[in-house]
XYZ file of C-alpha atoms in Angstrom:
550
model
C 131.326 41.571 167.438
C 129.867 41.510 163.931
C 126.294 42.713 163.982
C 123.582 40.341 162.925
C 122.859 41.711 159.378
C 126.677 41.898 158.476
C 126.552 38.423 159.112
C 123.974 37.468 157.176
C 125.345 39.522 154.625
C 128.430 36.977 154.173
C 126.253 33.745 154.753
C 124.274 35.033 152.031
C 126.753 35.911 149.921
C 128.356 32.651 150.522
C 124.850 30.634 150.102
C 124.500 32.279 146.546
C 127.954 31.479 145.634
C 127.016 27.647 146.523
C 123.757 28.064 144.543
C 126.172 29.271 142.010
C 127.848 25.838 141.972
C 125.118 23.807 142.697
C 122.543 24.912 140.302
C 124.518 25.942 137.547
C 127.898 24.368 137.243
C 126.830 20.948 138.404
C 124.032 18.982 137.731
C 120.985 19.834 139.736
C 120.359 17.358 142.541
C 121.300 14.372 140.069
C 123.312 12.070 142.027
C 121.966 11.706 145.810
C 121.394 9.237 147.999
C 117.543 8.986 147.270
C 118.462 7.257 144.001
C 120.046 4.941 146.270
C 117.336 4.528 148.729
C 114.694 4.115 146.405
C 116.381 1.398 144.229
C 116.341 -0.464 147.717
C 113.149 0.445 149.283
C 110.602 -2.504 149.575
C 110.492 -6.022 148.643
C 113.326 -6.357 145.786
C 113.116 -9.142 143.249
C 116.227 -9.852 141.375
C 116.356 -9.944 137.218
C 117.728 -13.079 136.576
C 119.613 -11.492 133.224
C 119.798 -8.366 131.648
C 117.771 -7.765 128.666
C 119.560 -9.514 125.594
C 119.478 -7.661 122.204
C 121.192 -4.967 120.496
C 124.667 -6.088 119.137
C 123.617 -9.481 120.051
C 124.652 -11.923 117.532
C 121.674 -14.036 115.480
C 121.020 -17.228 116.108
C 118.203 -19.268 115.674
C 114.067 -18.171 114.417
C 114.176 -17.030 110.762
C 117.163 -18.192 108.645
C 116.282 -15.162 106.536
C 117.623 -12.507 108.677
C 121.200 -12.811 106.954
C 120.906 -9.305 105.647
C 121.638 -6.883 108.882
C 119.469 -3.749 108.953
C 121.584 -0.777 107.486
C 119.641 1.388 110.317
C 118.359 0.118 113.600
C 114.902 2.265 112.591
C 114.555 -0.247 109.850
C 114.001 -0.102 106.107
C 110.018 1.290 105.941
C 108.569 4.054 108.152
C 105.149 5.357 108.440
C 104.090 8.861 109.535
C 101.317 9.767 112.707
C 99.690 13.022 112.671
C 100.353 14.351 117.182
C 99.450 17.788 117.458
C 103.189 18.368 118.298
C 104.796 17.352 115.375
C 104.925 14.368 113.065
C 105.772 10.483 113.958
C 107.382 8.197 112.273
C 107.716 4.910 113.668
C 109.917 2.399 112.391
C 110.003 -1.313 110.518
C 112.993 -2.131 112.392
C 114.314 -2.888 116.130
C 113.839 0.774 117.297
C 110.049 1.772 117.102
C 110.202 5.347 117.418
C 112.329 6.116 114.013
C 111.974 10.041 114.296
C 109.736 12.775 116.020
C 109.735 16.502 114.870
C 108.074 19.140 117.539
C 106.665 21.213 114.764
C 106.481 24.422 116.607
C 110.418 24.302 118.147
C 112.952 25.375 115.869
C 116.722 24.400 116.316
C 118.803 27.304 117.190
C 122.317 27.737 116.409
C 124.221 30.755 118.344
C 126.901 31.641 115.565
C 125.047 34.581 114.307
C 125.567 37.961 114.828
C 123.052 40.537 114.815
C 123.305 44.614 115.401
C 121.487 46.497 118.534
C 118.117 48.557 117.733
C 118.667 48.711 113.503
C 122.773 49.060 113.678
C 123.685 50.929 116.855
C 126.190 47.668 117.007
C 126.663 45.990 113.937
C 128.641 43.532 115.396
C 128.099 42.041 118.985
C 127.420 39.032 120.735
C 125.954 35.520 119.306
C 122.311 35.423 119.270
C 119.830 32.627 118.938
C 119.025 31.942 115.343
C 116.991 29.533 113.704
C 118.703 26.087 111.762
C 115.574 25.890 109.719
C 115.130 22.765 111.528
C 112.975 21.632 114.238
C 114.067 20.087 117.163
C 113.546 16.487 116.842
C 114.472 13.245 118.657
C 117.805 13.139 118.062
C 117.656 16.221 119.429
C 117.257 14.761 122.849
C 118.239 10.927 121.960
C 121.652 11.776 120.463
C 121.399 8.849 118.215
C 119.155 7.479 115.739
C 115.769 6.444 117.391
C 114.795 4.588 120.434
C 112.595 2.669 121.795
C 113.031 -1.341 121.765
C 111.365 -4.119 123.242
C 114.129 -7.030 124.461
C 113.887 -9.797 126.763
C 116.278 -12.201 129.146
C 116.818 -15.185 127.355
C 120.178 -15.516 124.811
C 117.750 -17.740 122.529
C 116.064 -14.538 121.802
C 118.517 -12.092 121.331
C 117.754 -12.204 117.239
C 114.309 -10.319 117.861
C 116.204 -6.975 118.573
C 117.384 -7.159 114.844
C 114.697 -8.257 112.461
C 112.617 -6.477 110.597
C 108.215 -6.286 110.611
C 106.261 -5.365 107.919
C 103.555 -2.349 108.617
C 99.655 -2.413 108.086
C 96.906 0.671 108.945
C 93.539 -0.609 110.213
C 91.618 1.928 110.916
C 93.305 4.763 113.131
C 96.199 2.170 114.246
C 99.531 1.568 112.356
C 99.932 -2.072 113.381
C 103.428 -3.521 113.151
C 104.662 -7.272 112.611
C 107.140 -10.175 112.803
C 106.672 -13.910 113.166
C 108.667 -16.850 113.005
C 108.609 -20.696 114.410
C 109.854 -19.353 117.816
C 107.727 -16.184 118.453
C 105.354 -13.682 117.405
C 105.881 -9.473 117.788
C 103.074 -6.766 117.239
C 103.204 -3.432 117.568
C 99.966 -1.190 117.828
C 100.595 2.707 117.558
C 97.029 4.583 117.846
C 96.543 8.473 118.063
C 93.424 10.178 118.686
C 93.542 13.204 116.954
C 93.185 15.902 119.975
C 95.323 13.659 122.656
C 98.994 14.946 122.942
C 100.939 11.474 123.075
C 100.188 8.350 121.096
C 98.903 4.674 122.555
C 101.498 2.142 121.901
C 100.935 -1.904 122.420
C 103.460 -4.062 122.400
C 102.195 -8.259 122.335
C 104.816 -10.913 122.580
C 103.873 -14.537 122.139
C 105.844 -17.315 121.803
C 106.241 -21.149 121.026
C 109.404 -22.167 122.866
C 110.689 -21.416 125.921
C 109.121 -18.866 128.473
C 111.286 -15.354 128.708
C 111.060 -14.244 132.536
C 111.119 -10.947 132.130
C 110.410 -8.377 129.075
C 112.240 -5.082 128.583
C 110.687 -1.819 127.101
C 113.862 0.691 126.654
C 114.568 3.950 125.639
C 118.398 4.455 124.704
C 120.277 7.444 124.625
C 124.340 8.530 124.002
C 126.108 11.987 125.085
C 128.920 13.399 124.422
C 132.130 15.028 125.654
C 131.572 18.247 125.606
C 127.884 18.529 125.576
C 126.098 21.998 126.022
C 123.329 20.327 127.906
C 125.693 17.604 129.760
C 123.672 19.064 132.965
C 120.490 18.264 131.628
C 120.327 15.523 129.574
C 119.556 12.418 131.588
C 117.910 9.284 131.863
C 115.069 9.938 134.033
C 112.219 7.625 135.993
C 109.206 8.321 138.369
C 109.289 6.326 141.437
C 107.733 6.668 145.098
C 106.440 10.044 144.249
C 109.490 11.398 143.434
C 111.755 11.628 139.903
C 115.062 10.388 139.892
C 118.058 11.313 137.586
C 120.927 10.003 136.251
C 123.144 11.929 133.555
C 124.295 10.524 130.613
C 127.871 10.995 131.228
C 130.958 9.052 129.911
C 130.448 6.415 132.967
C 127.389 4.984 133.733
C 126.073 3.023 136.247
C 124.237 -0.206 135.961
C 121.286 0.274 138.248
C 118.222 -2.304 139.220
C 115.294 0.007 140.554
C 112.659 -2.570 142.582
C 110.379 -0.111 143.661
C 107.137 0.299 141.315
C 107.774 2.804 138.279
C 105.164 4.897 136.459
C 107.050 6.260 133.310
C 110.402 6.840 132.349
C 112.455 9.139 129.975
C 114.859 10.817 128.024
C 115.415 14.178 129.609
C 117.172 17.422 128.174
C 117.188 21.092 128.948
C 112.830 21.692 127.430
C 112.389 18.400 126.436
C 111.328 14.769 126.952
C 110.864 11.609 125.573
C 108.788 9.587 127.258
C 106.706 6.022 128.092
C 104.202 6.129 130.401
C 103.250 2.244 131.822
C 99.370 1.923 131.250
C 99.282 -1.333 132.132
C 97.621 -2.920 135.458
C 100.818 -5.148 135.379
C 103.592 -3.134 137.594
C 106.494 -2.144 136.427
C 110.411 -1.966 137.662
C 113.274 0.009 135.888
C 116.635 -1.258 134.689
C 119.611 1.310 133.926
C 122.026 0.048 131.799
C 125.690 0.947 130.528
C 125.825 0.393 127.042
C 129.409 2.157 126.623
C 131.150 5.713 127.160
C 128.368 8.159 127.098
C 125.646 5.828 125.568
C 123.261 3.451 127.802
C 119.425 2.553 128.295
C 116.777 3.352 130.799
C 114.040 -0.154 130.912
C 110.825 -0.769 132.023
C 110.714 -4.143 133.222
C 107.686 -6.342 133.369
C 107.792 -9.761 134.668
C 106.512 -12.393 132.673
C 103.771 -15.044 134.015
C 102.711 -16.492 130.903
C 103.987 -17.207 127.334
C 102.882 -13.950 125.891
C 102.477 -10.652 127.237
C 100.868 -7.428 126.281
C 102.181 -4.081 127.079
C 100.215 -0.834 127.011
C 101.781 2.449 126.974
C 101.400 5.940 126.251
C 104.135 7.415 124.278
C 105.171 11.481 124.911
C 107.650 13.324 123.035
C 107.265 17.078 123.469
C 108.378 20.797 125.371
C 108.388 20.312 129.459
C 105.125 22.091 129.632
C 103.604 22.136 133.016
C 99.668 21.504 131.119
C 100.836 19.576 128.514
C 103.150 16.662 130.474
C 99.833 16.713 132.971
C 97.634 16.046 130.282
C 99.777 12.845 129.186
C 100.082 12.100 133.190
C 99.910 14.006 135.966
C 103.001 13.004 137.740
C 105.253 14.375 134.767
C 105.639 17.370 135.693
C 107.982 16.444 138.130
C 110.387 16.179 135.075
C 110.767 19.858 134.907
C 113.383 20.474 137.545
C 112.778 23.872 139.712
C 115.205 21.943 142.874
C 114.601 22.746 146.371
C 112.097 25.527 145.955
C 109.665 23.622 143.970
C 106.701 25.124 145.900
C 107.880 28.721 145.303
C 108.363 28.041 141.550
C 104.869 26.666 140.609
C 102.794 29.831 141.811
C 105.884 32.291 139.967
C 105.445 30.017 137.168
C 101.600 30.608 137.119
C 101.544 34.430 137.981
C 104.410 35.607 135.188
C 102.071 33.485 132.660
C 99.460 35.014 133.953
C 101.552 38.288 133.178
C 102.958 36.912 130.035
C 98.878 36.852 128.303
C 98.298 40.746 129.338
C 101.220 41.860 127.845
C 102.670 39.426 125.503
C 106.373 39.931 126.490
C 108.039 37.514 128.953
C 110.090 40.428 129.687
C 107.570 42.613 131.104
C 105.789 39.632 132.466
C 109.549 39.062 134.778
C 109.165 42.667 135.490
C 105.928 42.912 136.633
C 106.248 39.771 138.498
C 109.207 41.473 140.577
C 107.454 44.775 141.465
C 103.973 42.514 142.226
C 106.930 40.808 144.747
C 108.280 43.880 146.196
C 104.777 45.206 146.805
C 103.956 42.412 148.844
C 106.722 42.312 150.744
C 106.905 45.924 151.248
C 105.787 45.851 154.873
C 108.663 43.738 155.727
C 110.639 45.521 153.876
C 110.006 48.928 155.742
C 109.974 47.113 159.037
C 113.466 46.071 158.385
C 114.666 49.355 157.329
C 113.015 50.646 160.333
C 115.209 48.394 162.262
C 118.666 49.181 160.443
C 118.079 52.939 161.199
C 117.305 51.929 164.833
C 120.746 50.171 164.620
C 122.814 53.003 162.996
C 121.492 55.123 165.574
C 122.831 53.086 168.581
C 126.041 52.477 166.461
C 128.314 54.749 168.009
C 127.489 53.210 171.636
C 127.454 49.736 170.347
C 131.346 50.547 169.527
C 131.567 51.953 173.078
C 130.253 48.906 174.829
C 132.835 47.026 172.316
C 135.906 49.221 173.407
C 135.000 49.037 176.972
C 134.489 45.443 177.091
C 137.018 44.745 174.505
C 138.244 41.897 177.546
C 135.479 40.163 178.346
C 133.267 39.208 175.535
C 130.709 37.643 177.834
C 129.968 41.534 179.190
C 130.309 42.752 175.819
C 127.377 40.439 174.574
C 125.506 41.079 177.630
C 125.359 44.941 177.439
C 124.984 44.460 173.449
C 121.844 42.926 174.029
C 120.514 45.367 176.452
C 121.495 48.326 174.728
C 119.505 47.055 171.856
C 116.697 46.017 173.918
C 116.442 49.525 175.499
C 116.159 51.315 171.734
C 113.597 48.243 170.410
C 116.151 47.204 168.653
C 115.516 43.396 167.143
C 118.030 42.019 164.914
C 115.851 39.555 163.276
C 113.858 42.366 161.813
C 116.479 43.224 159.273
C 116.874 39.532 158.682
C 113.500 38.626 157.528
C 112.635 40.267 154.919
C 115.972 38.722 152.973
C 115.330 35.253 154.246
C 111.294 35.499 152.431
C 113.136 36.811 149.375
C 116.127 33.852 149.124
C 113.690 30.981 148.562
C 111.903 33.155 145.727
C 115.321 34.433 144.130
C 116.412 30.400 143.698
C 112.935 29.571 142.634
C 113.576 32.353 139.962
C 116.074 31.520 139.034
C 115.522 27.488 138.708
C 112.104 29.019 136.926
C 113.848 30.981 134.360
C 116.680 28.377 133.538
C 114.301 25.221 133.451
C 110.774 26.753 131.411
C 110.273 26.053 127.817
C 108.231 29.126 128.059
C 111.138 31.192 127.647
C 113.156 29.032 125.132
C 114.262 31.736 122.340
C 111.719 34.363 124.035
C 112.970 37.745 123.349
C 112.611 41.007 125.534
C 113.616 43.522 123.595
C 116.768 45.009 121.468
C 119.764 43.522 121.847
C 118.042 40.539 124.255
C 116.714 38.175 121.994
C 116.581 35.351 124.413
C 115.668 35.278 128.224
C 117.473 31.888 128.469
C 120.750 32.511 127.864
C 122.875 35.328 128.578
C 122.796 38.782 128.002
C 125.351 39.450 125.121
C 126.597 42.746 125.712
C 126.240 42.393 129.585
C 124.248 45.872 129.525
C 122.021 44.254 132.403
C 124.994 42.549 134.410
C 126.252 46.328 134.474
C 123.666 48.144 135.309
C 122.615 46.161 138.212
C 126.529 46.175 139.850
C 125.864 50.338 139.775
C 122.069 50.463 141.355
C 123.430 48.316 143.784
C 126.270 50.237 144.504
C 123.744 53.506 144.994
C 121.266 51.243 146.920
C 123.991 50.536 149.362
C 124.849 54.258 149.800
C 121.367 55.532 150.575
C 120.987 52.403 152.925
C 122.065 53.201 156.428
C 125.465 51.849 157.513
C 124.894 49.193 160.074
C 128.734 48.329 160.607
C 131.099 50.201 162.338
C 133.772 48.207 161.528
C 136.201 49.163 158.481
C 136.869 45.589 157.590
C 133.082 44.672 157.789
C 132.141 48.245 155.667
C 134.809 47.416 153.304
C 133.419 43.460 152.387
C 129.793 45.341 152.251
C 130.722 47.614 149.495
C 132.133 44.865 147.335
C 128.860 42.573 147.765
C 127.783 44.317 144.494
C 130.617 43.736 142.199
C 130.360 40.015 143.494
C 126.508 40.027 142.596
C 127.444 41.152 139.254
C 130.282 39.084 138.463
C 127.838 36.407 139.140
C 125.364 37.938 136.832
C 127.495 37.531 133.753
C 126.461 34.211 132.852
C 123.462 33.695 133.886
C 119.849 33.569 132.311
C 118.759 37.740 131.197
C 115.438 36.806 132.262
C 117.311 36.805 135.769
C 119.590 39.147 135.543
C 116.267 41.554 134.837
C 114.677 40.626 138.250
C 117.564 41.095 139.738
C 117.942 45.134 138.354
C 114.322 45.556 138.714
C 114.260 44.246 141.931
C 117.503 46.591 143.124
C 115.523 49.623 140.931
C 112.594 49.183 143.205
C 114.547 48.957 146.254
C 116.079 52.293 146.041
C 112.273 53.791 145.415
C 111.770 51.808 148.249
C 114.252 53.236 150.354
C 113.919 56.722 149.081
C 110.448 56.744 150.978
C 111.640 54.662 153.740
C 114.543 58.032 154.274
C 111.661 60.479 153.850
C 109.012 59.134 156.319
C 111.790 58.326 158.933
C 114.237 61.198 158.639
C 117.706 61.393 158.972
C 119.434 58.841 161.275
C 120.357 60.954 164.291
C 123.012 59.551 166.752
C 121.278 58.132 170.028
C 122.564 59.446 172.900
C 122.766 57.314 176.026
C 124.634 56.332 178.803
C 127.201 53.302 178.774
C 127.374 51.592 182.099
């Protein structure tokens, strides 16, 4: 019979192997069921019609819209001072022409750099800067977003004309008339506030729209390095839902109230927040291969309506998305262990201010970890050496009772109940640590705070992998002399022989993912075998328990 911590052994080496494919090869928790569920929760009201306007051909209001926009942005922009880089909204059908996050640079991963001055002068791809700032196409993969549309055919026209832009006072102010209807735009900033007010007013003369559509549009591509990440995303029920923006996409009617939704990368959103008393829906719509639009959708009562919103474009920041509102920082995806990864989050940048290194800050996160676990950590070891001890009986009771497996289990359990022997003592300690090593890891792979931070020498980003695989390496050889100074628990070839290659599997896995990881990982296995060395002293050597087998 396989003892209890060989066991675990395998499911956790198979668990982490599933993480592997779950968290990093696929898209994170992207396509469930709750998407379904929450699309039907509650009292649904059908949309008559989908919103009506891009590609739509013109008919009707102004005969003086023969000449078609040469870019859906329009043919005037004006710039807004945010604090995170520059605005420029648009005369034409898409509002939000361009958006530059001033303090972001592009990086490209085609150059090479040397190791410490020249110890390599030729290695790995590292991070370097475009000389460009990631902007909204960026995230967008197209050329702006941000349109207002609504239900009837008789006003498909609107998504194609073009405003004419005045300032008054703080506000850029935005509009079009004709005989049928009336558009204004409002965009306000307050100097210090992180996202800019937007008001959109619709009135018109004719016939009475049911429903009005505020999208954001988006494309992808085959191919794309962030095709995990980048996704139309919306805040619903107290939870945020995802869909990628893949070569197929769904048309999808959400009825339950939404509070914002957005354009969703790796570190970065795009976002409307609804500030209106009115409540709000959300519409996802196909628009072709890899392209489509995420709506609100406000019904309409009157023959006008006024929509307030706040508009965010900006790094996944835990402080700055709840400053715009405090239910986006549900945006920044940390999975299953969300309420592991907030307190990591806080304590490394708690780290990160003392020392200025996110490096050292993932270091001294991991011993403050292995401190605090320490007890449980001796405790188990404590246990295994109880269980190495009694190993050469346990393999007597197995031979004797090799027959009747219901004896075998019976004089398992009190041979390990005579020495205080209890298997879930080993066990522990590795199940506390499981939730934190996924909450790592979600925290290093999903935190703008580490986009293009570097450690030191030849890791210039905690991100992305490490180049020369120094730390993948190293961390497949301390585990290999962890596992020889830890006492063998398995007397079993077979079961010894899948122990010893748990390491090269760890490190295999190791390649590709984040340094910032990989680090924890060797610190963590560095501090284990201090760990253990004390563990061996204070306990002695494992002597052989002698006893009698009945």
């Amino acid at each position: 019979m396989m003892d209890k911590r060989t066991l675990l052994a395998i499911g956790l080496c198979f668990g982490i192997m599933l993480a592997w494919q779950k968290f990093y090869i696929e898209p994170t928790a992207i396509h469930n069921q709750n998407s379904e569920q929450a699309a039907n929760q509650g009292t649904q009201q059908p949309l008559s019609n989908a919103p009506v306007s891009s590609g739509a051909v013109i008919q009707g209001g102004n005969s003086d819209l023969s000449s078609s926009l040469a870019s859906p942005t329009g043919k005037e922009q004006r710039e807004i001072a945010v604090p995170v880089g520059p605005l420029k909204v648009g005369s034409g059908s898409r509002f939000f022409a361009d958006w530059k996050l001033k303090e972001y640079p592009q990086t490209t991963k085609t150059a090479q750099t040397g190791m410490f001055g020249g110890l390599f002068e030729k290695g790995a791809n590292v991070p370097t800067s475009t000389g460009e700032f990631v902007d909204l196409k960026s995230v967008a993969m197209e050329v702006g977003t941000g349109e207002l549309a609504f239900d009837l055919p008789e006003y498909a026209y609107l998504s194609a004309v073009e405003g004419t832009f005045e300032e008054k006072g703080d506000a850029v102010v935005w509009t079009y008339s004709d005989a049928k209807a009336k558009l204004t735009r409002v965009f306000r900033k307050t100097p210090s506030q992180l996202w800019v007010d937007v008001s959109l007013t619709a009135e018109f003369t004719g016939a009475k729209p049911n429903f009005a559509f505020v999208g954001l549009s988006a494309k992808g591509m085959k191919g794309d390095p962030e095709e995990r990440d980048r996704a139309f995303t919306y805040f619903t029920m107290d939870s945020v839902e995802r869909s990628l923006i893949e070569e197929s996409i769904a048309l999808k009617q959400v009825g339950t109230p939404i509070k914002w939704i957005g354009l969703n990368s790796r570190y970065f959103l795009m976002t409307l927040v609804n500030a209106s008393p009115m409540e709000a829906k959300a519409l996802l719509q196909p628009l072709g291969p890899y392209s489509g639009k995420i709506n609100l959708v406000f019904a309409m009562t009157g023959s006008s309506i006024s929509i307030p919103l706040k508009a965010y474009f900006g790094p996944k920041k835990l402080d700055m998305l709840r400053a715009v509102e405090p239910t986006l920082d549900h945006s920044v995806d940390f999975g299953w262990f969300t309420i592991f990864a907030y307190p990591l989050l806080k304590i490394m940048n708690g780290f990160f201010t003392l020392t200025n290194n996110w490096g050292v800050a993932i270091i001294l996160l991991t011993l403050l970890v292995k401190i605090v676990t320490y007890p449980l950590t001796y405790k188990s070891a404590k246990s295994m050496r109880e269980m190495a001890r009694i190993q050469p009986q346990m393999q007597k009771v197995r031979e004797k009772y090799a027959d009747d497996k219901e004896a075998q289990n019976r004089e398992m359990m009190s041979l390990m109940k005579t020495h205080g022997y209890n298997p879930m003592a080993g066990c522990f300690p590795m199940l506390i640590q499981m939730p934190v090593f996924f909450a790592l890891y979600r925290v290093l792979y999903s935190s703008i705070e580490l986009y293009r931070a570097p450690f030191f020498g030849w890791i210039h980003d905690l991100s992305m992998k490490d180049p020369f695989y120094v730390t993948p390496i190293a961390l497949t050889i301390t585990m290999f002399v962890q596992q020889k100074m830890t006492p063998a628990t398995a007397a079993d070839p077979a079961q010894q022989k899948m122990m010893q290659i748990m390491p090269l599997i760890f490190g295999v896995m190791m390649l590709t993912l984040p340094s910032g990881l990989t680090i924890y990982m060797l610190i963590n296995a560095l501090t284990g075998i201090v760990q253990q060395m004390i563990v061996n002293k204070k306990l002695g050597p494992a002597t052989p328990a002698v006893i009698k087998v009945k």
